[in-house]
């Protein structure tokens, strides 16, 4: 398959101030007395982190609320913002941040956090920076990676793939050596995976120039990616069944589901469903479309934003930068919350940590993770990712069921996204 070379554009930011909201940053001078900040998050052991901050900062106290994660958390935040009572700080996923900016939920915090930009790679900082305006501080990231069963690959005599061409060869070899096994399952619900590998191949699902957007979900690179994985599924070399179901988990435990192309956070998920397989897994870089081009996209990750309802944005930003850009904060992210930090320092600190308990034998796990994370692609997410995700899952599911081309699902998703953006009032160059 011919995939055009990946181009990691340095201008991944979208024009939030002019394009998304048309409003500037909210003011927020510091106060003379103690303030209390409300924080919405969903990370494990969040209260321990807040307690440490509160003990050290009597003049800025933080009150934590577990708001749940994912779409549920974003919807709660949007509802609260519309009612004028959003928290001072909220953890949001990178994919949902543009839609929240459109809804005027976060405020620009450039003046408060600009001095920590160098703590992050360009690709990471770009997740929260839009046309030079900063709307959040990156907290954790999920650079894409390949997690696999070392024992089964060795037993079947299958080399670990370093390119997607080798991945197909490996998938065929697995099937030939053990008809009951499969290299992986990639169901239509894995929107983040398909977006990530399309980005890795050079696709840009959303981009913006001035106030004009371009939607590229059906660009040539993405359609070739669709063709590639469709061929694998048609030939029976991958499954398309849902992940983390009882059936899927049984295969993981039995050693007949051999890998998960995903991200550096995958080991903890696998261990939660197959703890007895610990010691039989390892992580490697994601297979490459172009040999030698190791740049990958993110699949997952989140940032702390300061909402427009906060009366203390400077203090809120101070907490966000402490947690995500200081040595103390990164230590808490790593050791207390078991997150993979977004900052360079946090990732360097991780290298001295023990590997995940799923793969205690892989002593270089965090070194591999840091190397993967060092070359990530700046990505622009559009203002209607939730719509794109819903349409994509429905259309790809239909294509798989009906045996129609997978690329049609990408085209249908693009058409729906373009129509939605135009109806919302955005200028879109294509469609």
Coordinates of N, CA, C and O in Angstrom, one line a residue, residues 274-390:
X274 N -7.0 -9.3 32.6 CA -6.2 -10.5 32.5 C -5.0 -10.5 33.4 O -3.8 -10.5 33.0
X275 N -5.2 -10.3 34.7 CA -4.0 -10.2 35.7 C -3.1 -11.4 35.7 O -1.9 -11.2 35.9
X276 N -3.6 -12.6 35.4 CA -2.7 -13.7 35.4 C -1.8 -13.8 34.2 O -0.9 -14.7 34.2
X277 N -1.9 -12.9 33.2 CA -1.0 -12.9 32.1 C 0.2 -12.0 32.3 O 1.0 -11.8 31.4
X278 N 0.3 -11.4 33.5 CA 1.4 -10.5 33.8 C 2.7 -11.2 33.6 O 2.9 -12.4 33.9
X279 N 3.7 -10.5 33.0 CA 5.0 -11.1 32.6 C 5.1 -11.6 31.2 O 6.1 -12.0 30.8
X280 N 3.9 -11.6 30.6 CA 3.9 -12.2 29.2 C 3.7 -11.1 28.1 O 3.5 -11.5 27.0
X281 N 3.8 -9.9 28.5 CA 3.5 -8.8 27.6 C 4.7 -7.8 27.5 O 5.5 -7.8 28.4
X282 N 4.7 -7.1 26.4 CA 5.8 -6.0 26.3 C 5.2 -4.9 25.4 O 4.1 -5.1 24.8
X283 N 5.8 -3.8 25.4 CA 5.4 -2.7 24.6 C 6.5 -2.3 23.6 O 7.7 -2.3 24.0
X284 N 6.1 -2.0 22.4 CA 7.1 -1.6 21.3 C 6.5 -0.4 20.6 O 5.3 -0.1 20.8
X285 N 7.2 0.3 19.8 CA 6.7 1.4 19.0 C 5.6 0.9 18.1 O 5.6 -0.3 17.7
X286 N 4.6 1.7 17.8 CA 3.6 1.4 16.8 C 4.2 1.1 15.5 O 5.2 1.8 15.1
X287 N 3.7 0.1 14.7 CA 4.2 -0.1 13.4 C 4.1 1.2 12.5 O 3.2 2.0 12.7
X288 N 5.1 1.4 11.6 CA 5.2 2.6 10.8 C 4.6 2.4 9.4 O 4.7 1.3 8.9
X289 N 4.0 3.5 8.9 CA 3.6 3.4 7.5 C 4.8 3.5 6.5 O 5.0 2.8 5.6
X290 N 5.7 4.5 6.9 CA 7.0 4.7 6.1 C 8.1 4.2 7.0 O 8.4 4.8 8.0
X291 N 8.9 3.2 6.6 CA 10.0 2.8 7.4 C 11.0 3.9 7.7 O 11.3 4.7 6.9
X292 N 11.3 4.0 9.0 CA 12.2 5.1 9.5 C 11.5 6.3 10.0 O 12.1 7.1 10.6
X293 N 10.2 6.4 9.7 CA 9.4 7.6 10.2 C 8.7 7.1 11.4 O 7.6 6.5 11.3
X294 N 9.2 7.5 12.6 CA 8.6 7.0 13.8 C 7.6 7.9 14.5 O 7.1 7.6 15.5
X295 N 7.3 9.0 13.8 CA 6.3 9.9 14.4 C 4.9 9.2 14.6 O 4.5 8.5 13.7
X296 N 4.3 9.4 15.7 CA 2.9 8.9 15.9 C 2.0 9.9 16.5 O 2.4 11.0 16.9
X297 N 0.7 9.6 16.4 CA -0.3 10.5 17.0 C -0.6 10.1 18.4 O 0.0 9.1 18.9
X298 N -1.4 10.8 19.1 CA -1.9 10.5 20.4 C -3.2 9.7 20.3 O -4.0 10.0 19.4
X299 N -3.4 8.8 21.2 CA -4.8 8.2 21.4 C -5.1 8.4 22.9 O -4.7 7.6 23.7
X300 N -5.8 9.4 23.2 CA -6.1 9.7 24.6 C -5.2 10.8 25.2 O -4.3 11.2 24.6
X301 N -5.6 11.2 26.4 CA -4.9 12.2 27.1 C -5.8 13.4 27.5 O -6.9 13.5 26.9
X302 N -5.4 14.2 28.5 CA -6.2 15.2 29.0 C -5.4 16.4 29.5 O -4.2 16.3 29.7
X303 N -6.1 17.5 29.7 CA -5.5 18.7 30.2 C -6.4 19.4 31.2 O -7.6 19.2 31.3
X304 N -5.8 20.2 32.1 CA -6.6 21.0 33.0 C -6.9 22.4 32.4 O -5.9 23.0 31.9
X305 N -8.1 22.8 32.4 CA -8.5 24.1 31.9 C -9.1 24.9 33.0 O -9.6 24.4 34.0
X306 N -9.0 26.2 32.8 CA -9.6 27.2 33.7 C -10.8 27.7 33.0 O -10.8 28.2 31.9
X307 N -12.0 27.6 33.7 CA -13.2 28.0 33.0 C -13.4 29.5 33.1 O -12.9 30.2 33.9
X308 N -14.3 30.0 32.2 CA -14.6 31.4 32.2 C -15.4 31.8 33.4 O -15.4 33.0 33.7
X309 N -15.9 30.9 34.2 CA -16.7 31.2 35.4 C -15.8 31.5 36.6 O -16.2 31.9 37.6
X310 N -14.5 31.1 36.4 CA -13.6 31.2 37.6 C -13.3 32.7 37.9 O -13.0 33.5 37.0
X311 N -13.4 33.1 39.1 CA -13.1 34.4 39.5 C -11.6 34.6 39.9 O -11.1 35.7 40.2
X312 N -10.9 33.4 39.9 CA -9.5 33.4 40.3 C -8.7 32.6 39.2 O -8.1 31.6 39.6
X313 N -8.6 33.1 38.0 CA -7.9 32.4 37.0 C -6.4 32.2 37.2 O -5.8 31.2 36.9
X314 N -5.8 33.3 37.8 CA -4.4 33.2 38.0 C -4.0 32.2 39.0 O -3.1 31.4 38.8
X315 N -4.8 32.1 40.1 CA -4.6 31.1 41.1 C -4.9 29.7 40.6 O -4.2 28.7 40.9
X316 N -5.9 29.6 39.7 CA -6.3 28.3 39.1 C -5.2 27.8 38.2 O -4.8 26.6 38.2
X317 N -4.6 28.7 37.4 CA -3.5 28.4 36.5 C -2.3 28.0 37.3 O -1.5 27.1 36.9
X318 N -2.1 28.6 38.5 CA -0.9 28.2 39.3 C -1.0 26.8 39.8 O 0.0 26.1 39.7
X319 N -2.2 26.4 40.1 CA -2.4 25.0 40.5 C -2.1 24.0 39.3 O -1.5 23.0 39.4
X320 N -2.7 24.4 38.2 CA -2.6 23.6 37.0 C -1.1 23.4 36.6 O -0.7 22.3 36.2
X321 N -0.3 24.5 36.7 CA 1.1 24.4 36.3 C 1.9 23.7 37.3 O 2.8 22.9 37.0
X322 N 1.5 23.8 38.6 CA 2.2 23.0 39.7 C 2.0 21.5 39.4 O 3.0 20.8 39.5
X323 N 0.8 21.1 39.2 CA 0.5 19.7 39.1 C 1.2 19.1 37.8 O 1.7 18.0 37.9
X324 N 1.2 19.9 36.7 CA 1.6 19.3 35.5 C 3.0 19.7 34.9 O 3.4 19.1 34.0
X325 N 3.6 20.7 35.6 CA 4.9 21.1 35.1 C 6.0 21.2 36.1 O 7.1 21.7 35.9
X326 N 5.7 20.8 37.4 CA 6.7 20.9 38.4 C 7.1 19.4 38.7 O 6.4 18.4 38.5
X327 N 8.3 19.3 39.3 CA 8.8 18.0 39.7 C 7.9 17.4 40.7 O 7.6 16.2 40.6
X328 N 7.4 18.1 41.7 CA 6.6 17.6 42.7 C 5.3 17.1 42.1 O 4.8 16.0 42.4
X329 N 4.7 17.9 41.3 CA 3.4 17.5 40.6 C 3.5 16.3 39.8 O 2.7 15.4 39.8
X330 N 4.6 16.2 39.0 CA 4.8 15.1 38.1 C 5.0 13.8 38.9 O 4.6 12.7 38.5
X331 N 5.7 14.0 40.0 CA 5.9 12.8 40.9 C 4.5 12.3 41.4 O 4.3 11.0 41.5
X332 N 3.6 13.2 41.7 CA 2.3 12.7 42.1 C 1.5 12.1 40.9 O 0.8 11.1 41.1
X333 N 1.6 12.7 39.7 CA 1.0 12.1 38.6 C 1.4 10.6 38.4 O 0.7 9.7 38.1
X334 N 2.8 10.4 38.5 CA 3.3 9.1 38.3 C 3.1 8.1 39.4 O 2.5 7.0 39.2
X335 N 3.4 8.5 40.6 CA 3.4 7.6 41.7 C 2.1 7.4 42.4 O 1.8 6.4 43.0
X336 N 1.3 8.5 42.5 CA 0.1 8.5 43.2 C -1.1 8.2 42.2 O -2.0 7.4 42.6
X337 N -1.1 8.7 41.0 CA -2.2 8.6 40.1 C -1.9 7.6 39.0 O -2.9 7.4 38.2
X338 N -0.7 7.1 38.8 CA -0.4 6.1 37.8 C -0.7 6.6 36.4 O -1.2 5.9 35.5
X339 N -0.5 7.9 36.2 CA -0.7 8.5 34.8 C 0.7 8.6 34.1 O 1.7 8.7 34.8
X340 N 0.7 8.7 32.8 CA 1.9 9.0 32.1 C 1.9 10.5 31.8 O 1.1 11.0 31.0
X341 N 2.8 11.2 32.4 CA 2.7 12.7 32.4 C 3.0 13.2 31.0 O 3.6 12.7 30.2
X342 N 2.4 14.4 30.8 CA 2.5 15.1 29.5 C 3.8 15.8 29.4 O 4.4 15.9 28.3
X343 N 4.4 16.2 30.5 CA 5.6 17.0 30.4 C 6.9 16.2 30.2 O 6.9 15.0 30.5
X344 N 7.9 16.8 29.6 CA 9.1 16.1 29.4 C 9.8 15.6 30.7 O 10.3 14.5 30.8
X345 N 9.7 16.5 31.7 CA 10.3 16.1 33.0 C 9.6 14.9 33.6 O 10.3 14.0 34.1
X346 N 8.3 14.9 33.5 CA 7.6 13.8 34.1 C 7.9 12.5 33.4 O 8.0 11.4 34.0
X347 N 8.1 12.6 32.1 CA 8.4 11.4 31.3 C 9.8 10.9 31.6 O 10.1 9.7 31.7
X348 N 10.7 11.9 31.8 CA 12.1 11.5 32.3 C 12.1 10.9 33.7 O 12.8 9.9 33.9
X349 N 11.3 11.4 34.5 CA 11.1 10.9 35.9 C 10.6 9.4 35.8 O 11.0 8.6 36.6
X350 N 9.7 9.2 34.9 CA 9.1 7.9 34.8 C 10.2 6.8 34.5 O 10.0 5.6 34.8
X351 N 11.3 7.2 33.8 CA 12.3 6.2 33.4 C 12.9 5.5 34.6 O 13.5 4.4 34.5
X352 N 12.9 6.2 35.8 CA 13.4 5.5 37.0 C 12.4 4.7 37.8 O 12.7 4.1 38.7
X353 N 11.1 4.7 37.3 CA 10.1 3.9 37.9 C 10.1 2.5 37.5 O 10.7 2.2 36.4
X354 N 9.5 1.6 38.3 CA 9.4 0.2 37.8 C 8.4 0.2 36.7 O 7.5 1.0 36.6
X355 N 8.6 -0.8 35.8 CA 7.6 -0.9 34.7 C 6.2 -1.3 35.2 O 6.1 -1.7 36.3
X356 N 5.2 -1.1 34.3 CA 3.9 -1.6 34.7 C 3.9 -3.0 35.2 O 4.7 -3.9 34.7
X357 N 3.1 -3.4 36.1 CA 3.1 -4.7 36.7 C 2.6 -5.8 35.7 O 2.9 -6.9 35.9
X358 N 2.0 -5.3 34.6 CA 1.7 -6.3 33.5 C 3.0 -6.8 32.8 O 3.0 -7.9 32.3
X359 N 4.0 -6.0 32.8 CA 5.2 -6.4 32.1 C 6.4 -6.0 33.0 O 7.3 -5.2 32.6
X360 N 6.6 -6.7 34.1 CA 7.7 -6.3 35.1 C 9.0 -6.6 34.5 O 10.0 -6.1 35.0
X361 N 9.1 -7.5 33.5 CA 10.4 -7.9 32.9 C 10.9 -6.8 31.9 O 12.1 -6.8 31.6
X362 N 10.0 -5.9 31.5 CA 10.5 -4.9 30.5 C 11.0 -3.7 31.2 O 10.3 -2.7 31.4
X363 N 12.3 -3.8 31.6 CA 12.9 -2.7 32.4 C 13.0 -1.4 31.7 O 13.1 -0.3 32.3
X364 N 13.0 -1.5 30.3 CA 13.1 -0.2 29.6 C 11.7 0.3 29.1 O 11.7 1.2 28.2
X365 N 10.6 -0.1 29.8 CA 9.3 0.3 29.4 C 9.2 1.8 29.2 O 8.8 2.4 28.2
X366 N 9.6 2.5 30.3 CA 9.4 4.0 30.3 C 10.4 4.7 29.4 O 10.1 5.8 28.9
X367 N 11.6 4.1 29.1 CA 12.5 4.6 28.2 C 11.9 4.5 26.8 O 12.0 5.4 25.9
X368 N 11.3 3.4 26.5 CA 10.6 3.2 25.2 C 9.4 4.2 25.1 O 9.3 4.8 24.0
X369 N 8.7 4.4 26.2 CA 7.6 5.3 26.1 C 8.0 6.7 25.9 O 7.4 7.5 25.1
X370 N 9.1 7.1 26.5 CA 9.7 8.5 26.3 C 10.1 8.7 24.9 O 9.9 9.8 24.3
X371 N 10.8 7.7 24.3 CA 11.2 7.8 23.0 C 10.1 7.9 22.0 O 10.1 8.7 21.1
X372 N 9.0 7.1 22.2 CA 7.8 7.2 21.4 C 7.2 8.6 21.5 O 6.8 9.3 20.5
X373 N 7.1 9.1 22.8 CA 6.5 10.4 23.0 C 7.2 11.6 22.5 O 6.7 12.7 22.2
X374 N 8.5 11.4 22.3 CA 9.4 12.5 21.8 C 9.1 12.9 20.4 O 9.5 14.0 20.0
X375 N 8.4 12.1 19.6 CA 8.2 12.4 18.2 C 6.7 12.2 17.9 O 6.3 11.2 17.3
X376 N 5.9 13.1 18.5 CA 4.4 13.0 18.3 C 4.0 14.1 17.3 O 4.6 15.2 17.2
X377 N 2.9 13.8 16.6 CA 2.4 14.7 15.6 C 1.4 15.8 16.2 O 0.4 15.4 16.8
X378 N 1.7 17.0 16.0 CA 0.7 18.0 16.5 C -0.6 17.8 15.7 O -0.6 17.7 14.5
X379 N -1.7 17.8 16.4 CA -3.0 17.5 15.8 C -4.0 18.6 16.1 O -4.1 19.1 17.2
X380 N -4.8 18.9 15.1 CA -6.0 19.8 15.3 C -7.2 19.0 15.4 O -7.5 18.2 14.5
X381 N -7.9 19.1 16.5 CA -9.3 18.5 16.6 C -10.3 19.5 16.2 O -10.2 20.7 16.6
X382 N -11.4 19.1 15.6 CA -12.4 20.0 15.2 C -13.4 20.2 16.3 O -13.4 19.7 17.4
X383 N -14.4 21.1 16.0 CA -15.3 21.5 17.0 C -16.5 20.5 17.2 O -17.3 20.7 18.1
X384 N -16.5 19.5 16.4 CA -17.6 18.5 16.5 C -17.1 17.1 16.5 O -17.6 16.2 15.7
X385 N -16.1 16.8 17.3 CA -15.6 15.5 17.4 C -16.6 14.4 17.8 O -16.6 13.3 17.3
X386 N -17.5 14.8 18.7 CA -18.5 13.9 19.2 C -19.4 13.4 18.1 O -19.7 12.2 18.0
X387 N -19.8 14.3 17.2 CA -20.6 14.0 16.1 C -19.8 13.1 15.1 O -20.3 12.0 14.7
X388 N -18.6 13.4 14.9 CA -17.7 12.6 14.0 C -17.6 11.2 14.5 O -17.7 10.2 13.8
X389 N -17.4 11.1 15.8 CA -17.2 9.8 16.4 C -18.5 8.9 16.3 O -18.4 7.7 16.0
X390 N -19.6 9.5 16.6 CA -20.9 8.8 16.5 C -21.2 8.3 15.1 O -21.6 7.2 14.8

